[in-house]
Tab-separated table of C-alpha atoms in Angstrom:
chain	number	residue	atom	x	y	z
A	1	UNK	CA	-23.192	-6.375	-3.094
A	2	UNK	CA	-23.111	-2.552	-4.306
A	3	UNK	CA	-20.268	-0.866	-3.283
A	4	UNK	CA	-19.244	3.163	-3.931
A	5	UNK	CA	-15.503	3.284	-3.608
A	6	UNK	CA	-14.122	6.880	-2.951
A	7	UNK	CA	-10.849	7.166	-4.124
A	8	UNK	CA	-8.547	8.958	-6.493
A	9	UNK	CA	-8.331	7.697	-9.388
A	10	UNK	CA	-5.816	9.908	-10.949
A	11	UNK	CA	-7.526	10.801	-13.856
A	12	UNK	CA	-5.836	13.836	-14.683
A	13	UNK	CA	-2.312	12.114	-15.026
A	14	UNK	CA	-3.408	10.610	-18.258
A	15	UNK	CA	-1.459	7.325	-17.914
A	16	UNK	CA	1.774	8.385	-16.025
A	17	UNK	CA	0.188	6.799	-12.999
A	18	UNK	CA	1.770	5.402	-9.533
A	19	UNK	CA	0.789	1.964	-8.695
A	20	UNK	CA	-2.437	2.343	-7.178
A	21	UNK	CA	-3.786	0.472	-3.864
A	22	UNK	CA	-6.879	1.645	-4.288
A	23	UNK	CA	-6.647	0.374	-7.842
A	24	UNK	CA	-5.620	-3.161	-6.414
A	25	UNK	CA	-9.093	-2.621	-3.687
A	26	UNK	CA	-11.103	-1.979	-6.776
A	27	UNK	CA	-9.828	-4.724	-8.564
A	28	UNK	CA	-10.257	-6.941	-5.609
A	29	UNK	CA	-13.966	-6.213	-5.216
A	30	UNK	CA	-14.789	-6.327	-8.483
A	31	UNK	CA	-13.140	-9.793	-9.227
A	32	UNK	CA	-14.997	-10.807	-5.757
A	33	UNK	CA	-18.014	-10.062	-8.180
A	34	UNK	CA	-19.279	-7.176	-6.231
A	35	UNK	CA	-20.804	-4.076	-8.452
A	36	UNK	CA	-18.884	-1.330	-8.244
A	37	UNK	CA	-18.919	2.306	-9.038
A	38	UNK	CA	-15.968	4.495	-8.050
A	39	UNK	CA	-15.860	8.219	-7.308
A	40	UNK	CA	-12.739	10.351	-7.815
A	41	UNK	CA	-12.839	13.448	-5.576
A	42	UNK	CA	-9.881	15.208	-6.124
A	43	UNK	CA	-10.635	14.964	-10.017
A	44	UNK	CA	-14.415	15.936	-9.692
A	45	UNK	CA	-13.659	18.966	-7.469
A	46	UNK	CA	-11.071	20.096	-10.613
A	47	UNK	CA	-13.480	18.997	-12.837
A	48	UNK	CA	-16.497	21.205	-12.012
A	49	UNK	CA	-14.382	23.863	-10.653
A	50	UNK	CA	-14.243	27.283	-12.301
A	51	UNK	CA	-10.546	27.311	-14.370
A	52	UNK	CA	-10.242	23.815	-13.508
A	53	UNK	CA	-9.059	25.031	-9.800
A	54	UNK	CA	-9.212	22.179	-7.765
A	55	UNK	CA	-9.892	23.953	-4.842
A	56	UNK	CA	-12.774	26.198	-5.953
A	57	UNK	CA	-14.437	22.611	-6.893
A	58	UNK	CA	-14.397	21.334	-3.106
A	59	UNK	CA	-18.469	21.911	-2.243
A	60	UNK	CA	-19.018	20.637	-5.792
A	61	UNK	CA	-17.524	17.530	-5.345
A	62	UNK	CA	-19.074	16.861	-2.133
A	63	UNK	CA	-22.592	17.587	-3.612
A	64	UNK	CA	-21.966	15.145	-6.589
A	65	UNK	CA	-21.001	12.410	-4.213
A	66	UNK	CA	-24.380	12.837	-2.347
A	67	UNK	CA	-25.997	12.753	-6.159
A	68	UNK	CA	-23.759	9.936	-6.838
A	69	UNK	CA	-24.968	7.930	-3.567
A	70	UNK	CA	-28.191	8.162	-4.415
A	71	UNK	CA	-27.998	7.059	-7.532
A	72	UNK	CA	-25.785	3.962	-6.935
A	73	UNK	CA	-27.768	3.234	-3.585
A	74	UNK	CA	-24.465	1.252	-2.162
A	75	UNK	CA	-24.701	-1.057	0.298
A	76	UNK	CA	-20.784	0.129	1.321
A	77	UNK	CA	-19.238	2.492	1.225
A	78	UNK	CA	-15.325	2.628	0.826
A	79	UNK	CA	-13.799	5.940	2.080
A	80	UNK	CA	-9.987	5.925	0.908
A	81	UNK	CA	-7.896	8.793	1.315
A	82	UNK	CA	-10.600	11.674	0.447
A	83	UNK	CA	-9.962	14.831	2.327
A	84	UNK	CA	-12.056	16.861	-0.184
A	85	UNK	CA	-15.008	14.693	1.124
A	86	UNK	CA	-16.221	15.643	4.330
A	87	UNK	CA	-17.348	14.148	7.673
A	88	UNK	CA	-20.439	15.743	6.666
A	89	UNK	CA	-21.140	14.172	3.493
A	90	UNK	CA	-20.483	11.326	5.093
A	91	UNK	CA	-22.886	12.032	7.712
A	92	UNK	CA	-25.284	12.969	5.165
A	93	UNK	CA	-25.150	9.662	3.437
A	94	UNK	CA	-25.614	7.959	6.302
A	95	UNK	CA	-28.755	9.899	7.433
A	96	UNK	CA	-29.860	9.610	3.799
A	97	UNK	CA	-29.651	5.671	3.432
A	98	UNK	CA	-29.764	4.357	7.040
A	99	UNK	CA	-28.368	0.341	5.955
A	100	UNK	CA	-25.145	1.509	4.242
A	101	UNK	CA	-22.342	0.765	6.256
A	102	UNK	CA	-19.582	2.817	6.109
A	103	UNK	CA	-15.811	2.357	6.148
A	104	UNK	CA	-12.353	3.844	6.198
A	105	UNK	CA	-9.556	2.574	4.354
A	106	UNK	CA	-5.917	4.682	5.149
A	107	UNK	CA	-2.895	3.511	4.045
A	108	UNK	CA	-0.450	6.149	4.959
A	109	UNK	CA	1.821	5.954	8.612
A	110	UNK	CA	1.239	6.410	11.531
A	111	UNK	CA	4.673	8.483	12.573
A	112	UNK	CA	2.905	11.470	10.203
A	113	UNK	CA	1.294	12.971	12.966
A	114	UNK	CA	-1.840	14.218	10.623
A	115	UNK	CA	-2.256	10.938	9.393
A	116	UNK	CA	-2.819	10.162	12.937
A	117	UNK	CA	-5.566	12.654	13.594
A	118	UNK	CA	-7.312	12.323	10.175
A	119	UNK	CA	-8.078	8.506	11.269
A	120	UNK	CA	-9.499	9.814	14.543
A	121	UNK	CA	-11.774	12.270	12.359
A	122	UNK	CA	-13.261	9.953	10.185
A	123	UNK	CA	-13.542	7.561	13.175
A	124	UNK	CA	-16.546	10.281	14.117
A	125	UNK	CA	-18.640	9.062	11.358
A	126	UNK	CA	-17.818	5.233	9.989
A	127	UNK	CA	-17.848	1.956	10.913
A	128	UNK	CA	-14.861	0.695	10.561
A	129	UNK	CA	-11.239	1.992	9.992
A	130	UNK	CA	-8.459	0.203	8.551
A	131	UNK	CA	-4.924	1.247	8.328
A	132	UNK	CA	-1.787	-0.131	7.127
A	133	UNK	CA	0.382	-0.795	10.615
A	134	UNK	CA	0.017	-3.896	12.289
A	135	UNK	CA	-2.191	-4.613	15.114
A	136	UNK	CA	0.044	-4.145	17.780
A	137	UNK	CA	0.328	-0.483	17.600
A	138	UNK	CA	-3.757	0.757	16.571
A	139	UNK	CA	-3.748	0.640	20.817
A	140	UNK	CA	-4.390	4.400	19.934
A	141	UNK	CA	-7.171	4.041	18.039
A	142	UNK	CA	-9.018	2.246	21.342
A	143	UNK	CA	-12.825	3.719	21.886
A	144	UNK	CA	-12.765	6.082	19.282
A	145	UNK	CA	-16.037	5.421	18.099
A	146	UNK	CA	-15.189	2.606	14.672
A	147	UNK	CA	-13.309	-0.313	14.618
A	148	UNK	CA	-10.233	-0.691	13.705
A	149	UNK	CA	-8.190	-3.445	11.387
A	150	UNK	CA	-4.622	-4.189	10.328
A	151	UNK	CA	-4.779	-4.210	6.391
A	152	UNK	CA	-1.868	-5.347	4.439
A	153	UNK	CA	-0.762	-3.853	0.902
A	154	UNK	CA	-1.508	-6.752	-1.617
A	155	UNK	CA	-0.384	-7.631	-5.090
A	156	UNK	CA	-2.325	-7.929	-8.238
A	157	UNK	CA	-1.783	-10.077	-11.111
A	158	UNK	CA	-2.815	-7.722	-13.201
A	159	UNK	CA	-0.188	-5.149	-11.814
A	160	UNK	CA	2.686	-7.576	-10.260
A	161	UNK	CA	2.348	-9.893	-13.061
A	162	UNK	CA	6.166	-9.968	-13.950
A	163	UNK	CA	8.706	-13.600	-12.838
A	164	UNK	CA	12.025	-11.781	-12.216
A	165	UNK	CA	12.570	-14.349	-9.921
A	166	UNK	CA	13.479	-16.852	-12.961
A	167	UNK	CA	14.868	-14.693	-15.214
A	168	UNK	CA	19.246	-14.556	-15.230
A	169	UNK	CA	18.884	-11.666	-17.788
A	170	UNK	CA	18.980	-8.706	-15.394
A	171	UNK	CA	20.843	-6.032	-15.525
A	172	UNK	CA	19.785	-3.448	-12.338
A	173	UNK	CA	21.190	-5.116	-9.755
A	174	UNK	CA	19.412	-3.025	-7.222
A	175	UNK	CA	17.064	-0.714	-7.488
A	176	UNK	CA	15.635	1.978	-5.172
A	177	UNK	CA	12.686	4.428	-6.099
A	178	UNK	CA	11.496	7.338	-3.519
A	179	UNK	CA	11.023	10.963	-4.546
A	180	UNK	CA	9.960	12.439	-0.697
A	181	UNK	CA	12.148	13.495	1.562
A	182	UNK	CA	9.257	14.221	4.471
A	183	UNK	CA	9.663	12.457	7.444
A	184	UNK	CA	13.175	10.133	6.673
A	185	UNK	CA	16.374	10.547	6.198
A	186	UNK	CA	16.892	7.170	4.322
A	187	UNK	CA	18.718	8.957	1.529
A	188	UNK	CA	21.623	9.073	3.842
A	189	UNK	CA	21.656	5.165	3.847
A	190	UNK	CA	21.059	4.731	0.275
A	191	UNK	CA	24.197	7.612	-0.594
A	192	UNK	CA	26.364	5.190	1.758
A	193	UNK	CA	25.783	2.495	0.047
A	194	UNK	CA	26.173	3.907	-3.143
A	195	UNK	CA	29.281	5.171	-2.139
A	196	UNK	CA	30.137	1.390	-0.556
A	197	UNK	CA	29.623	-0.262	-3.636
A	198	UNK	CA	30.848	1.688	-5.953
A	199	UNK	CA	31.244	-0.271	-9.441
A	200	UNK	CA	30.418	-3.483	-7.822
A	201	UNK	CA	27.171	-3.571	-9.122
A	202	UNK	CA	24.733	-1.476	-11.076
A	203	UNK	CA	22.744	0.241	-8.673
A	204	UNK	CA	19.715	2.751	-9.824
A	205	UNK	CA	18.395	5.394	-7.800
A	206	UNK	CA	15.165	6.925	-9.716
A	207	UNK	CA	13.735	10.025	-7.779
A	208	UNK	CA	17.485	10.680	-6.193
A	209	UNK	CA	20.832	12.118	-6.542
A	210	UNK	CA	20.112	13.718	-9.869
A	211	UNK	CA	18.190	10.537	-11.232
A	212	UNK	CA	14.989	11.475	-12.924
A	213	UNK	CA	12.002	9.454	-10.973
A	214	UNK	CA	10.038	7.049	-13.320
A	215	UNK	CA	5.810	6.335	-13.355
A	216	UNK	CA	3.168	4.437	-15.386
A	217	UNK	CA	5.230	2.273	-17.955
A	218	UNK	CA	8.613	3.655	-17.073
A	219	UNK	CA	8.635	2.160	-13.835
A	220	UNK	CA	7.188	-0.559	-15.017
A	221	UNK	CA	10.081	-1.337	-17.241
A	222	UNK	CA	12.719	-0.292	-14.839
A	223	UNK	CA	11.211	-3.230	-12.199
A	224	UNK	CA	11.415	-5.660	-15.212
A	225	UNK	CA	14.813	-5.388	-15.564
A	226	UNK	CA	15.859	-5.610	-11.488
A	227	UNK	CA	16.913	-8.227	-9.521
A	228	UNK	CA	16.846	-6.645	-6.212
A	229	UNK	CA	15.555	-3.996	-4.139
A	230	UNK	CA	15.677	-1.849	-1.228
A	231	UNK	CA	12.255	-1.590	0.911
A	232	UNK	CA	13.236	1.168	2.811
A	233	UNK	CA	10.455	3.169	4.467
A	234	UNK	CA	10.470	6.534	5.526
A	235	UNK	CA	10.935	5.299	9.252
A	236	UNK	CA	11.505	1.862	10.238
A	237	UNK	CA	10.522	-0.008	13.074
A	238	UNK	CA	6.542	0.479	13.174
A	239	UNK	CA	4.800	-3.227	13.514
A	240	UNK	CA	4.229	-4.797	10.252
A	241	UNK	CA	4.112	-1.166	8.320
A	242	UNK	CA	5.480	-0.922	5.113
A	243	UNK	CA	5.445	1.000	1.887
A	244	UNK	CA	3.333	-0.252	-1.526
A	245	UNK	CA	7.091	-1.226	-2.289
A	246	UNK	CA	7.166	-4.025	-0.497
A	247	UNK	CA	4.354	-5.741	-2.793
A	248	UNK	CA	5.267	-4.140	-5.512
A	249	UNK	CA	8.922	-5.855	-5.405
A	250	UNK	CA	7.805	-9.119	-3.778
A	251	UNK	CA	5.064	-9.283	-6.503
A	252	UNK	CA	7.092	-9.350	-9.323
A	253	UNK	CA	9.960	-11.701	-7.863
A	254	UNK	CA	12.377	-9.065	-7.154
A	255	UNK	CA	14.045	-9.690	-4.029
A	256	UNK	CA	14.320	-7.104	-0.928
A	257	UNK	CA	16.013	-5.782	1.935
A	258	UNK	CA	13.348	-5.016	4.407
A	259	UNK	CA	14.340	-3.531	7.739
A	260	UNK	CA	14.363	-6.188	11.061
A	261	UNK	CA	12.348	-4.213	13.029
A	262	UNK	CA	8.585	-4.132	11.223
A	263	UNK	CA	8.722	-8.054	12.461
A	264	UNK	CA	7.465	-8.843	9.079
A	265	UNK	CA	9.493	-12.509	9.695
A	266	UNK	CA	6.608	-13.220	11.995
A	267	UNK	CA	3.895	-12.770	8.948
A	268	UNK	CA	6.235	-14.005	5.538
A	269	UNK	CA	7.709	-17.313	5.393
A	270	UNK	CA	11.103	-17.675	6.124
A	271	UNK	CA	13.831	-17.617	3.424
A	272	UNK	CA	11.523	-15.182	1.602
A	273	UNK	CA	12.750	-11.603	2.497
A	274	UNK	CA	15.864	-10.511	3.381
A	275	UNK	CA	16.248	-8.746	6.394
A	276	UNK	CA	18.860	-6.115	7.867
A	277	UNK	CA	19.620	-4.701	11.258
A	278	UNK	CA	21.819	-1.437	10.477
A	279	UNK	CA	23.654	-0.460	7.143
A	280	UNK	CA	26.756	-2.956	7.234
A	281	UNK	CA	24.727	-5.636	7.744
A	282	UNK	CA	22.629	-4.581	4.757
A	283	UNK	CA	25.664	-4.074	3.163
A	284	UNK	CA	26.588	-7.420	3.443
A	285	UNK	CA	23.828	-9.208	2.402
A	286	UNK	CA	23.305	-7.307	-0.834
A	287	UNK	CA	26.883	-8.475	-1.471
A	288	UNK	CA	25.882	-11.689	-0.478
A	289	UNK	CA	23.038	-12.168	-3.070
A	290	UNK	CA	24.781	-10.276	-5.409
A	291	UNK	CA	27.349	-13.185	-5.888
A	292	UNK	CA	24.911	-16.145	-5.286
A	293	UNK	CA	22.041	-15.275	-8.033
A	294	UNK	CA	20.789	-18.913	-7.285
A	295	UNK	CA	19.315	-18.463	-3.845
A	296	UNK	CA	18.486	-14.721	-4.811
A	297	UNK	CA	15.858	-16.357	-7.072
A	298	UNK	CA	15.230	-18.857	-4.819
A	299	UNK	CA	14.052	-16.600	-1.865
A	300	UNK	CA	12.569	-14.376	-4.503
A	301	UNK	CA	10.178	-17.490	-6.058
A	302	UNK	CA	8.920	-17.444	-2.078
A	303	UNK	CA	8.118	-14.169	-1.565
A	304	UNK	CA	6.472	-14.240	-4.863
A	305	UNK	CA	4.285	-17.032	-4.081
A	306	UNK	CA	3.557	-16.061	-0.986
A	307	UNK	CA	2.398	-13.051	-1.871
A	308	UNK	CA	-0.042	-13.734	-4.926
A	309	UNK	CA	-0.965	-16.831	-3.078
A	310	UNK	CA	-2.037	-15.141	0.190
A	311	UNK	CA	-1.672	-11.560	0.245
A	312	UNK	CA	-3.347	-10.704	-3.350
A	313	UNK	CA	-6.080	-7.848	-4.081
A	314	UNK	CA	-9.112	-10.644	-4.172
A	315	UNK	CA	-7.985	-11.633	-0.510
A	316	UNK	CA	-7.940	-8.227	0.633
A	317	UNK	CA	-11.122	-6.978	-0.468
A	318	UNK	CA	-13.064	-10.212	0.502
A	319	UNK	CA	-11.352	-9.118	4.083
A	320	UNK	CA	-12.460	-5.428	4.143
A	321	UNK	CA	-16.219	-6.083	3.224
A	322	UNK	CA	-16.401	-9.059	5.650
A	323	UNK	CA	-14.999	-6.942	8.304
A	324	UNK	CA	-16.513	-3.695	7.315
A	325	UNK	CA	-20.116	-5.782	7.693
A	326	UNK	CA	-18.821	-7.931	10.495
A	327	UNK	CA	-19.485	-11.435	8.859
A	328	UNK	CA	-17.617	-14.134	9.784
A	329	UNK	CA	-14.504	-14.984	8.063
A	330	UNK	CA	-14.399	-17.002	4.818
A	331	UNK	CA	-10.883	-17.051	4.741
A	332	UNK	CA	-7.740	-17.601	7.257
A	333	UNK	CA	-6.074	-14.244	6.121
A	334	UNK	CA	-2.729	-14.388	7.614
A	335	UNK	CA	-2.595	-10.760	8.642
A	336	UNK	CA	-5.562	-11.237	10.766
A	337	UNK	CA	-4.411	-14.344	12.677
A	338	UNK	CA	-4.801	-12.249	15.826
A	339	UNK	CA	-7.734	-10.024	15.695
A	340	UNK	CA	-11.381	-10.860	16.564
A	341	UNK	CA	-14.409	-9.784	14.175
A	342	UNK	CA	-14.552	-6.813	15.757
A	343	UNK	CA	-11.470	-5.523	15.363
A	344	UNK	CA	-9.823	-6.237	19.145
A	345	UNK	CA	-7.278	-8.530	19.512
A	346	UNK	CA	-7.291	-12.099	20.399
């Protein structure tokens, strides 16, 4: 199959990169043996803009798409977060190359009330949406036009390809990266556990209280010398919704503390992630696996598994083209345990 993926590609950051799902989608498709061209449009619209002003390169970038369309000829197309591109083009493509089927992929919340109402918008003009929160809370998305899916955030073995869950040689204890301060006040819980623990354990904080954030290889070498980490998301609570973090951690064997009230215990396998109910109880457990590093690795080697095994890039894309072309499963993905092929639930 030929599939355009629209995505940014973050060209213009010259290696000093974030991990990347849309990196882990193209992967996916690509190792699924689908061709695949990409299509960067915050980069082209700098690109072919006059001073390099990304903004004066917006109508550019949705005219090379077109150009790009028609030269791929895609039977999908992948719209990932893309707010250069608009509804338009989209519409455009369609009208140009009636068989393409078009679809959505957003992987941001759902308590950013934008986020909410972007979905909706592209909903206008695709065939199929999916988003990042669990199934039991896209009730809002009902009759708006596209169907809608639960998609997970999967691992790579290309990215998550370290085995911190067997190493004894670590020397971050726990480790918490965030730079944005939108929408959370989860710094208060990290400061008051920082302040809790004290010199019990070495405890880094990239992005916060002074400490410098880390990307590309940086934060690659700070995760491959931690033990555990905190998956703490901007708000808690929303039905299997979490950050990139928690794949990113669970990946590369790194234990975490996930908030109770995602419900992720009803998708992972027990003993795999740790989970807390309010900060002393967090508290407590990190002191608890802190002083038992055998059954820190332990639950780490699960998640691990787990998450390579069944929640991997391959997986994931294999999902979002059957869906997005509503052919029957080839696989029992265990994210999608209650959802028909059409996106309603079972």
């Amino acid at each position: 199959m030929r599939v355009l993926h629209i995505a940014y590609q973050q060209l213009r950051r010259y290696g000093q990169t974030r991990v990347s799902w849309a990196q882990k989608l193209t992967n996916g498709l690509i190792k699924n043996d689908h061709f695949v061209s990409v299509f960067s449009d915050r980069d082209v619209a700098a690109f072919e803009a006059p001073l390099g002003i990304r903004d004066l390169g917006k109508n550019k970038a949705n005219r090379k798409l077109l150009e790009t369309v028609d030269a791929v000829e895609p039977d999908l197309v992948i719209a990932g977060h893309c707010d250069i591109i608009t509804n338009d083009t989209l519409a455009q493509i369609r009208k140009r190359h009636p068989s393409v089927t078009l679809a959505h992929c957003n992987n941001d919340p759902l308590f950013v009330p934008e986020n909410v109402e972007r979905i909706k918008h592209r909903a206008a003009v695709v065939d199929a949406i999916f988003v990042s929160t669990g199934r039991r809370e896209l009730g809002i998305f009902e009759d708006i036009g596209a169907r809608v899916y639960h998609m997970p955030n999967p691992v790579d073995p290309a990215i998550e390809s370290m085995r911190n869950d067997e190493r004894t040689d670590l020397d971050i204890d726990l480790l918490f990266c965030s730079n944005s301060t939108n929408f959370t006040k989860r710094l208060e819980r990290v400061k008051w556990l920082k302040d809790q623990l004290g010199d019990e354990l070495n405890f880094k904080t990239y992005g916060s209280f002074g400490e410098a954030p880390v990307w590309g290889r940086d934060y690659d070498r700070a995760l491959a010398r931690t033990r555990m980490g905190l998956n703490l998301n901007r708000q808690e609570g929303h039905y299997w919704y979490s950050s990139a973090r928690m794949a990113q951690l669970a990946g590369n064997g790194i234990l975490q503390f996930t908030h109770s009230g995602p419900r992720f215990d009803e998708l992972m396998p027990p003993e795999s992630i740790v989970y807390f109910n309010d900060q002393e109880d967090l508290l407590a457990k990190i002191r608890e696996f802190h002083h038992d590093d055998a059954k820190r690795r332990l639950w780490a080697n699960r998640a691990r598994e787990f998450f390579q095994t069944e929640i991997n890039s391959r997986l994931n894309a294999q999902y979002i083209v059957e869906a997005s072309l509503m052919q029957p499963f080839t696989h029992d993905y265990v994210w999608a345990q209650d959802i028909n092929l059409d996106g309603s639930q079972k």
